[in-house]
Amino acid sequence: MNGSQQICFTDSAGKALFSIPDNGLLCLFYGNGDRQCVQQRVCNPTGGNPAK
């Protein structure tokens, strides 16, 4: 994969919310103090949901 690719997160209407670089780190912080960090990778460069 090309390191300059971006992963774009959108809402249900398709509006871009934020993006991170391929292989970037996404950290989620929860109200109860828990935290989860995961590395994000492009898995379907043509777009769409590969699970469908």
Coordinates of C-alpha atoms in Angstrom, one line a residue:
M1 CA 0.0 0.0 0.0
N2 CA 1.1 3.5 -0.7
G3 CA 1.8 5.4 2.6
S4 CA 0.2 8.6 1.2
Q5 CA -3.3 7.1 1.0
Q6 CA -5.9 8.5 3.4
I7 CA -8.8 6.7 5.1
C8 CA -11.8 8.9 5.3
F9 CA -14.6 8.4 7.9
T10 CA -18.0 9.6 6.9
D11 CA -21.4 9.9 8.5
S12 CA -24.5 8.1 7.2
A13 CA -25.2 10.8 4.7
G14 CA -21.7 10.5 3.2
K15 CA -20.3 13.8 4.7
A16 CA -16.6 13.5 5.5
L17 CA -16.0 13.7 9.3
F18 CA -12.2 13.2 9.5
S19 CA -9.4 11.3 7.8
I20 CA -6.2 9.6 8.9
P21 CA -3.3 8.3 6.8
D22 CA -3.1 4.7 5.9
N23 CA -1.5 2.7 8.8
G24 CA -2.5 5.6 11.1
L25 CA -3.5 5.1 14.7
L26 CA -7.1 5.7 15.8
C27 CA -7.8 6.0 19.5
L28 CA -11.3 5.9 21.0
F29 CA -11.9 7.3 24.5
Y30 CA -15.0 6.2 26.4
G31 CA -16.9 8.0 29.1
N32 CA -16.0 5.3 31.7
G33 CA -12.3 6.0 31.2
D34 CA -11.6 3.0 28.9
R35 CA -9.5 3.6 25.8
Q36 CA -8.9 1.5 22.7
C37 CA -6.3 2.3 20.0
V38 CA -6.1 0.5 16.7
Q39 CA -4.0 0.8 13.6
Q40 CA -6.1 1.6 10.5
R41 CA -5.2 0.1 7.1
V42 CA -6.8 0.5 3.6
C43 CA -8.3 -2.9 2.7
N44 CA -10.5 -1.9 -0.2
P45 CA -8.9 0.9 -2.2
T46 CA -11.9 1.0 -4.7
G47 CA -14.3 2.1 -1.9
G48 CA -17.4 0.5 -0.6
N49 CA -17.9 -2.1 2.1
P50 CA -16.0 -5.3 1.2
A51 CA -18.3 -7.3 3.6
K52 CA -21.4 -6.7 1.5

